[in-house]
Every structure is written in C-alpha cells, then in structure tokens.
Amino acid sequence: MGLEHQLPEVLTTRLESAVGWARKHSLFQYPFATACCGMEYMATASSRYDIARFGAEIPRFSPRQADLLWVVGTVNHKLAPFLRRIYEQMAEPKWVMAFGVCASTGGFYDNYATVQGIDKIIPVDCYIPGCPPRPEQVIDGLLALQSKIQAEPWMKYAYEEKAKRRAEMERSGNPLFTPIDGQET
Amino acid sequence: MAEDIYQPLDQDIHTEPMILQMGPSHPATHGTVRFTLTLDGEKVIKCDTEVGYLHRGFEKECENSTWTQVFPYTDRLNYVSPLLNNFGYALAVERLLEIEVPERCNWIRTIMGEISRLSDHLTCVGAGGLELGAMTAFLYALEGRELVWDLIEEVTGARLTVSYGRIGGVKDDLTEDFADRWAYTRGRLQEIHANTHKLLTRNRIFLDRMQGTGVLTPEMGISYGYTGPVLRSTGVDYDVRKDHPYFMYGEVDFDVPVGDTGDNYDRYLVRMEEITQSIRIIDQCLERMEPGPVNSDDPRVVLPEKEKVYNSIEGMINHFKIIFEGIQVPPGEVYSYTEAGNGELGFYIVSNGTGKPWKIHVRSPSLIMMGGLHHLIEGGLLADIIPTFDTINMIGGECDK
Amino acid sequence: MSKKLIDFVAKHFADEVLDSHSRLGNDTVVLKRDRLPEIVERLRDDESTAMNMLRAITSVDYLNRIPRFEVVYVLYSISKKHMLTLRVVVEEEDCTAPSIHHLYGAAGWMEREVWDMYGVEFDGHPDLRRVLLYEEFEGHPLRKDYAKQASQPRLDLLVRERDSVEEFNVFYKSKPSEGSRDS
Amino acid sequence: MGNVTVKNVDRIKQTLWEKSYIPEILRGLSVTTSHFFRNLNPNKEKRTIFTREYPEVITEYPERYRGLHRLMLRDDGQVRCVACMCCSTICPADCIHIEAGEHDDPTIEKYPTVFVIDELRCIVCGLCVEACPCDAIRMDSGRHIPPSLERDEAFFDRDLLMELGGLSEAKQGGQR
C-alpha cells in the first residue's frame, strides 16, 4: 500500500467501508465437512435456507480460491495436519468459522482421538454452537462474521496488525503460527 | 506389415502407473476418506482405502458413560438416521436386561425408525445426483429431507441428533397431530419421489454413469460382510426386518426390493423402492397403533414420573439412583442387531453388572463395506469411483466410530 | 433356541471347547485359540451349518483377569438364518490370535481394527496396519489401562489440557465479582 | 401377521428414442418448469415456495425444540435450582458447572452461587432437563443458542439464564 497516506481521511474510511461491504457479501467458502454437521451444512446450502441470499453460496473446493473456511464437524488428531495445511494454503484475507460444538471445543468427545477445538490448530473468527447447529444458527453466525468483516480495518491496519500478532505469538513460543516442517505453503 | 512398424514404437514408450491421492478432504467423498489410487491412464489398478479421519473414540466414550448417556453418542454414529441407531442400542440393552417394552413403544419405534430411513435414503439418492451433476435432484431430495426432519423435530425436539430412544421406551409420545402432519408430508414426499424418478431413472447420462459400474457379486458381498441395500442389490434377500423381525416389523406388510446385477444402478433403484416401502410401513403403523403407555413400568430402568419425583420420597430416591449410578444392567453379553439405513447395525455389549457398560462394540455397516470397497473400484475408471462411493453411502461417523 | 450349533462344535472339536452357553438368543462357545481357523472353516463349509457370513470380530479386555483378552467372532448363516458367537481366549503375554482372513473377506479389516484398538496380533494376516488411528500412535486406546484423555497429537500443537473447572475459573476471574441476585 | 415379499426392482431398458437424450431433456425441463410456474401463480396460497426468509421472518420452533437453556424461578422470583448436581452429573459433555451455597432462608437448603453453562460444549441432548428433580432447568426457551465471536462469550451464567426463565408451575413437596 502507500497510496492511502496521500488520500484524505474521509475518502479512506469510505473506501474502507466499501471494501468491507464488498468482501462480506462475496464470501467464497471452503467447506471442510467431516461429520454430522455436514448434514446441516447441506441443509443450509439447499433450498429451504438458501445461503446464496447472503452471498456465500459457492463452495470452492480449492483452498486457494476460498476465503472463508468452514470447519464443519469433529476434527481429530489424524485429520489435524490436513486442516492446518488447508488453512495455510488459503490466501489472505481469510476467515475461519467453527461450525458446531465439536469444531469449537471438541464437544462431548473428550478423549484421545479428538482435538479439543480447532482454535488449538488455527485461529477462529466465529464459533457456532449447537450439535449440529440449526441452519438459523448458521445464518446468525454468518451475519455475525459479516459484521466483523465489515468492521475490520482494511487499508491501514489489517495486514500490519495480523503480522504483529503473528510475530508476538512466535516470540511467546506459541507454535500456533510456526509453519510445519518441510512444508511449502 | 503395419504391426511390424508399430511394435518397436510401443516398446519405446515408457509408461508407468501413476499414484494419486484422493482425499481426505475431497468434494466427492462426502465424508473424510482417503484413497491411494494406482492409475494406468484412467483405469484404477489398485486402490488402498484409508479411513479413520473421523475417529472420535465412540467405544472409549461409551465405556466411560452410564448406559443412558450413550444415547447421544449413538445419535452421531449414522448421523443421517440417528433414530435407528438409538433404537438399535436400546434394543440391545433391553435384551440384556430381559425387559419388554409396551406395544405402543414398539409402534413408535417402527414409525420413527422408518422416518429416519426415509431421511437416509433421500440423502443418499440426492447426494448421488449432486455428484453426478444433477443438482436439481439434490435440491428436491433435500426438500423431502427437510419435511421429514420437520416431523422428527416435532416429536423429538431436534432435527438431527435426537437422543429420543431410552432404555425401556422412548423419550416422549408422538405429538397429537402427528397423523395429520404425516398425511401432508406423505403427499409431498410422494411428489418428490415421483419427480426424482422423472429426473433420474431414465436419464441417459445418469444411466451411463450408473449401469455396469461398481459391480458387486453376491458371493463377494456375503464374504465381505456387506448388508443392507448394497447386498440386496445383488439379489440376496437378506433383511433383518424380514428374517429376524423386531419391533413391529413382523406385523406389517412390506416388500423387500432386490436387484439382480449388483451395480450402482441397482443400488439406486433398491433405495428408491425402499422409500416407497417405508412410507407404506408408516401408513400401516399409524392405522393400527393404539393409545397406551410408551415406557416400560420397570422402576429399575425408567425414570419415575416427574410428579412422583416432586412429591414422594421414593420417587426422588429412585430418580437420584438412576441419575447418579446409572441403570444397573445384569452381567452378561449380547449381540443384538437391527436393520439400519446402510445395513445391519449390530451392538455387541458386555456388562459387568454396574451402571456403566464394560464394552460396547458397534458392528457398523459402513466400516465393513469400506473394507471391500477396493473390489468395486479396481478395474474401473477413475470417474466411476464417485457413483460407487456414493451408492455405498459411507457415513463417516458410523464408519470411523 | 436350539443348541444345534453348540452341539456341532462340541461334537467335532470336543478338545477345543472350554465353555458353552445359550443365553438371550445368542449361542456362545468359548474356545481355545490355536485351532480356530479350522473350526471356522468347518462351520462355514459344512452344509448343516453354512455360516457364510462373518458379522463381527471384536475383542474384550477383562483387565486383571487371566487370560486377559477375549476375541469374539460372530458368525451368521444367510441361508439357515442362525448365528453363533465364538469367543477365543488370549493371554496378555502372548497377545496373538490366528487370522481367518483367508476364510472371509471381511475379516481383513475387522482384524486390523482389533489390532488397532486392542493390540491383539493376528498370525498370518498379510497387512496388519492401523485402520482407524495413525501410524505414529503408540499403544492401543481401547485397552482398559489406556487413559481416556491421553491424546497423541500428530502436530506439535499447542495442546491445552482440558479442564472445565479451570476454564470456568478463568472466565470468572476475568469478570468483576458480582453479588448474587437472590441472596 | 405381516406379509413380507421379496420383489425384484425393474431395471428399465432404454429405447432408441430415449437414448437420443431428447425425451429426457424435455421430461426434466417439464419437472423444473412446472415448479417454476407453480410459484408464479397469482394466487399466493397455491405457491409452494420452500425457502424461509430467516433473518427477516423469525422461524417458530416447535414446542419440544431444545434450544437455549433457561433457569426457572420460584414464586418469589428466586432461582428454583437447589444445586443437587443431577444435571451436571448426567451431562455427557460435562458443560454445566455448579457451585452450591447455603441459603439464608431455612426452608431452602441450598442454592447455586455459581451456575455456568458452556454453550459451546453443550450438545443439546436434553438429558439435563430429564434429570432435574425440581423443574429448574429447561431448554424450551424457543430460541437457539446464539453464535459468538469469542470463546468466552459462550459461557452463560446464572443471571443470564434466569432472565430467560419464567415462573415454574410445578408443585413440589407433597401436599404441603
């Protein structure tokens, strides 16, 4: 960037909200559907609830073309590396939606196999409770995420903030953001 | 002469099989499963299936829960037809306890089980259409499923993970206007069924993808433990509902559809026919069931009525005992089996006489079918994996436990 | 329930049978381990039994009992519609059982699953890999002495031990203490 | 007794005409266009539009729908819960956290000083409602659990749950 410093403040905020508006209504999603919640994901996407009304209808089955990752269902330790890899393959800006309690916290699968919430592997922007969530809950979650995207500063801070956060986490020894060994993203 | 010219050329071209990883998060594998395919051009030479990407420790969790707490876990086995799992598990524990449930409970279980089967088959058929490019069929089938789920939600309180079965009964009686609601849903379902038939059954593109692909022979099917619609499509008329009637299946009339070639198209037809039969069974049940209690009156297993809990000390003590210690199941083991959406769902249960199960093993039809899947895939084309995998109808939760 | 199948096994393999009973609609025979494939093959091929389908193989871990493990085979005949449960005792020190993968196709994966979950090795199985868990996993989770929450992450993840009480405490400390409404 | 028959499914044989794709295209179009025109019917009653306009039109959940928990109140507006721990014991997800305290009123033995439900762990199975011996916890609020942007927002504490609760009509304590 650089151009934004030349522009008057009013214009940049206008532009910012315009970009936020455009972004929130054109979410290309990658459904990482694993379990029961996938059924409700299908229900949300099909005729009765029709997620297309919110500009989020097209599932992109390539992470590089997607900017919203739905983690739909339980993630276990066997699957965790794949989820992490998909997240890393997605281009910025990207958002993650934890769909259902298993993805959010592990739910009642508190055992050797499951990851206790995907926020231990990747950062999460929105949690949708329910096991599985009703489509109404999903739509509510999507709307909440949309307002978050709208409010997200784009031009001035977004990238700098994220980079700062990452650097801080790495410094603090949090392996959340260190890349997996020997893996190109 | 021409052969002589081409022969050396053939030898010169160096070809080697290509190894392709398909999955675990692949759009066509609606579940998480990974195929390691060895391809010769477009032909699959070898297929190694890897499952377990949804392993959630079902059996370990059950061993650490009371007998009642297992119900939510069984919901999430075959999550398209959770009621069938609920009732299958309840039946297994009831066999171990040697208790009988009232007649109305059996009628309700039959009705709700068949409603669940409708949802299962509609999803399978619809998703199959979607994966072969027939998006409309998917939308119609899901419309039908929504209607079915509306009914389930009315009765159980949840769309998908119902936790409706209880040991010795069900959680609640049917709602009062259930028969009227069913009459409406039934009409819509038949319309959707007819529309799906119109869209798919004679469609040439669909037929070309389905006919003659993923062929299973009866011998192979039996040896690999296939059950349910997949085995019936080969011509073996094994159906637990028919051969070992449980609940009220011995009392109602229905047909068991069987195919003859065992290819994908037969599996599709068998499922479509089973939708009709399920509707027929529900009709008969609703006609013949009579009012009565829905829970067994055995105080060992059924929570006392709320009135008693609120107002009498015996009720209160009994309530607390069941909640804190769990239902006391006598020691022993039993293998109990029912017909679920995908085939025979068996529970091998071992009790050591306490409130927690010592072991619960699920004979999940999906896992066993995945064990023989390479036989259906090998020798076919890469593109045939998609209809084959769909008509097998592997459900992650059930397969990976 | 007739005891025809139990009698059949007892007649032909009297030395192998340790115990048998017929309860709750299940005919069960407890067997010694070594001649199992022979018995199963006989049950499958004999016309009067014709057990052509293997329904399930599983194992039960009776901790602190000798012998510790039991491998359970549920056989079924589609034509005769009868079922027989075979239970084979397996010692903890010599945790192996003979494989029957050559008799039933389904046995291949079922035995892999039992190996994965209980660590019972099957002699002669050509491809005894883990099926539900991953190769790096150590131990066998369904053994009774395997702790329920002992996870083995594949990634070097930030694994927070789940402690619900602690989670609630963290939540509460982050909020200013508020007087309860009704006291 | 039921009559169970085994019947073969009919595999169709395509005619040459059907193999030409044309009749199937027409048939498929007839199905979809009939749906289309039905929904253009000027008489709105006869339309069968299936889509729910959710955020604008709030869905009414059935009576038995299990949604957000609520804590019921006694006549004097205090919480009914007596901190007996039944719900937290039966909860498979272990998502209810209760700390009991002594009440000043001698007719009430205990009451919960802390009652938190982690709605992001709750699996909506409804076992807690069945386990409650005093009609204190219910899930029939007719609302679903709202989504949250932060993990901590999903802890619902006692006062929040009581706001949703109503007066319970269950009579307790015998004929007293």
Coordinates of C-alpha atoms in Angstrom, one line a residue, chain D residues 9-176:
Chain D
V9 CA -36.7 -53.9 -8.9
D10 CA -37.4 -53.3 -12.6
R11 CA -34.4 -52.2 -14.5
I12 CA -35.5 -50.3 -17.4
K13 CA -34.4 -50.8 -20.9
Q14 CA -33.9 -47.7 -22.9
T15 CA -35.5 -47.4 -26.2
L16 CA -33.6 -45.8 -29.1
W17 CA -35.7 -42.7 -28.8
E18 CA -34.8 -42.4 -25.1
K19 CA -31.1 -42.9 -25.9
S20 CA -31.2 -39.8 -28.0
Y21 CA -31.3 -37.6 -24.9
I22 CA -34.2 -35.6 -26.3
P23 CA -37.2 -37.0 -24.3
E24 CA -35.2 -36.9 -21.1
I25 CA -34.2 -33.3 -21.6
L26 CA -37.9 -32.5 -22.2
R27 CA -39.0 -34.5 -19.2
G28 CA -36.5 -32.9 -16.9
L29 CA -37.5 -29.4 -18.1
S30 CA -41.1 -30.2 -17.6
V31 CA -40.4 -31.0 -14.0
T32 CA -38.4 -27.9 -13.3
T33 CA -40.6 -25.5 -15.2
S34 CA -43.8 -26.8 -13.6
H35 CA -42.1 -25.9 -10.3
F36 CA -41.3 -22.5 -11.7
F37 CA -44.8 -21.7 -13.0
R38 CA -46.4 -23.0 -9.9
N39 CA -44.5 -20.4 -7.9
L40 CA -45.6 -17.7 -10.3
N41 CA -49.2 -18.4 -9.5
P42 CA -51.1 -15.1 -8.8
N43 CA -52.9 -16.9 -6.1
K44 CA -50.2 -16.8 -3.4
E45 CA -51.9 -19.6 -1.5
K46 CA -51.1 -22.1 -4.2
R47 CA -47.4 -21.3 -4.4
T48 CA -45.0 -23.7 -2.8
I49 CA -42.0 -21.6 -2.1
F50 CA -39.9 -23.6 0.2
T51 CA -37.3 -21.0 1.2
R52 CA -37.6 -19.4 4.6
E53 CA -36.6 -15.8 4.8
Y54 CA -34.9 -16.4 8.0
P55 CA -33.4 -13.3 9.5
E56 CA -36.4 -11.2 8.4
V57 CA -39.1 -13.8 9.3
I58 CA -38.2 -15.5 12.6
T59 CA -38.7 -19.2 12.5
E60 CA -41.1 -20.5 15.1
Y61 CA -39.7 -23.6 16.7
P62 CA -41.9 -26.5 17.7
E63 CA -42.9 -26.8 21.3
R64 CA -40.4 -29.6 22.1
Y65 CA -37.5 -27.9 20.4
R66 CA -34.4 -28.0 22.6
G67 CA -32.7 -24.6 22.4
L68 CA -31.1 -22.3 24.9
H69 CA -31.3 -23.3 28.5
R70 CA -33.3 -21.3 31.0
L71 CA -33.4 -21.5 34.7
M72 CA -36.9 -21.4 36.2
L73 CA -38.0 -19.2 39.0
R74 CA -39.9 -19.8 42.2
D75 CA -42.9 -17.7 43.2
D76 CA -40.7 -15.2 44.9
G77 CA -38.6 -14.7 41.9
Q78 CA -35.6 -16.6 43.1
V79 CA -34.0 -19.5 41.2
R80 CA -35.6 -22.9 41.7
C81 CA -32.3 -24.8 41.4
V82 CA -31.3 -26.5 44.6
A83 CA -27.8 -27.3 43.4
C84 CA -28.3 -31.1 43.5
M85 CA -25.8 -31.6 40.7
C86 CA -28.1 -34.0 38.8
C87 CA -27.8 -32.1 35.6
S88 CA -24.0 -31.7 35.7
T89 CA -23.7 -35.4 36.5
I90 CA -25.8 -36.7 33.6
C91 CA -24.4 -34.2 31.1
P92 CA -22.3 -36.2 28.7
A93 CA -20.4 -33.1 27.6
D94 CA -19.7 -32.0 31.2
C95 CA -20.7 -28.5 30.3
I96 CA -22.6 -27.4 33.4
H97 CA -20.6 -26.0 36.3
I98 CA -22.4 -25.5 39.7
E99 CA -21.1 -24.3 43.0
A100 CA -23.6 -24.7 45.8
G101 CA -24.1 -22.3 48.7
E102 CA -26.1 -22.2 51.9
H103 CA -29.2 -20.1 51.7
D104 CA -30.3 -17.7 54.4
D105 CA -33.9 -19.0 54.3
P106 CA -34.1 -22.1 56.4
T107 CA -36.8 -23.7 54.2
I108 CA -34.4 -23.7 51.3
E109 CA -31.4 -25.9 51.8
K110 CA -29.0 -25.0 49.0
Y111 CA -28.9 -22.7 46.1
P112 CA -26.3 -22.3 43.3
T113 CA -23.9 -19.4 43.9
V114 CA -22.3 -20.2 40.5
F115 CA -24.2 -21.8 37.7
V116 CA -22.5 -21.6 34.3
I117 CA -23.3 -23.5 31.2
D118 CA -20.7 -23.6 28.5
E119 CA -23.0 -23.4 25.5
L120 CA -20.1 -24.1 23.1
R121 CA -19.8 -27.6 24.7
C122 CA -23.5 -28.3 25.1
I123 CA -24.6 -30.9 22.7
V124 CA -28.3 -30.2 23.1
C125 CA -29.2 -33.7 24.2
G126 CA -31.8 -32.6 26.8
L127 CA -30.6 -35.1 29.4
C128 CA -30.2 -32.4 32.0
V129 CA -33.9 -31.4 31.7
E130 CA -34.9 -35.0 32.3
A131 CA -32.5 -35.3 35.2
C132 CA -33.7 -32.2 37.0
P133 CA -35.7 -33.2 40.0
C134 CA -37.2 -29.8 40.6
D135 CA -38.1 -28.4 37.2
A136 CA -35.3 -25.8 37.5
I137 CA -33.6 -26.2 34.1
R138 CA -35.4 -26.3 30.8
M139 CA -34.5 -26.0 27.2
D140 CA -37.8 -24.9 25.8
S141 CA -37.0 -21.2 25.6
G142 CA -37.8 -21.3 21.9
R143 CA -34.6 -19.7 21.0
H144 CA -31.4 -21.2 19.6
I145 CA -28.0 -20.6 21.2
P146 CA -26.5 -17.5 19.6
P147 CA -23.2 -17.7 17.9
S148 CA -20.2 -16.0 19.4
L149 CA -17.1 -14.3 18.0
E150 CA -15.0 -15.1 21.1
R151 CA -14.7 -18.3 23.0
D152 CA -15.6 -16.7 26.3
E153 CA -18.9 -15.2 25.1
A154 CA -20.4 -18.7 25.2
F155 CA -20.3 -19.1 29.0
F156 CA -23.9 -18.4 30.1
D157 CA -24.1 -17.7 33.8
R158 CA -26.9 -17.9 36.2
D159 CA -28.3 -14.4 35.9
L160 CA -28.4 -14.6 32.2
L161 CA -30.1 -17.9 32.2
M162 CA -32.6 -16.7 34.8
E163 CA -33.6 -13.7 32.6
L164 CA -35.0 -16.2 30.1
G165 CA -36.7 -18.3 32.7
G166 CA -40.3 -17.9 33.7
L167 CA -42.3 -19.0 36.7
S168 CA -42.4 -22.7 37.1
E169 CA -45.8 -24.2 37.8
A170 CA -44.5 -27.4 39.1
K171 CA -45.7 -28.0 42.7
Q172 CA -43.2 -29.5 44.9
G173 CA -43.0 -31.1 48.3
G174 CA -46.0 -33.3 48.6
Q175 CA -49.3 -32.0 49.8
R176 CA -47.7 -29.3 51.9

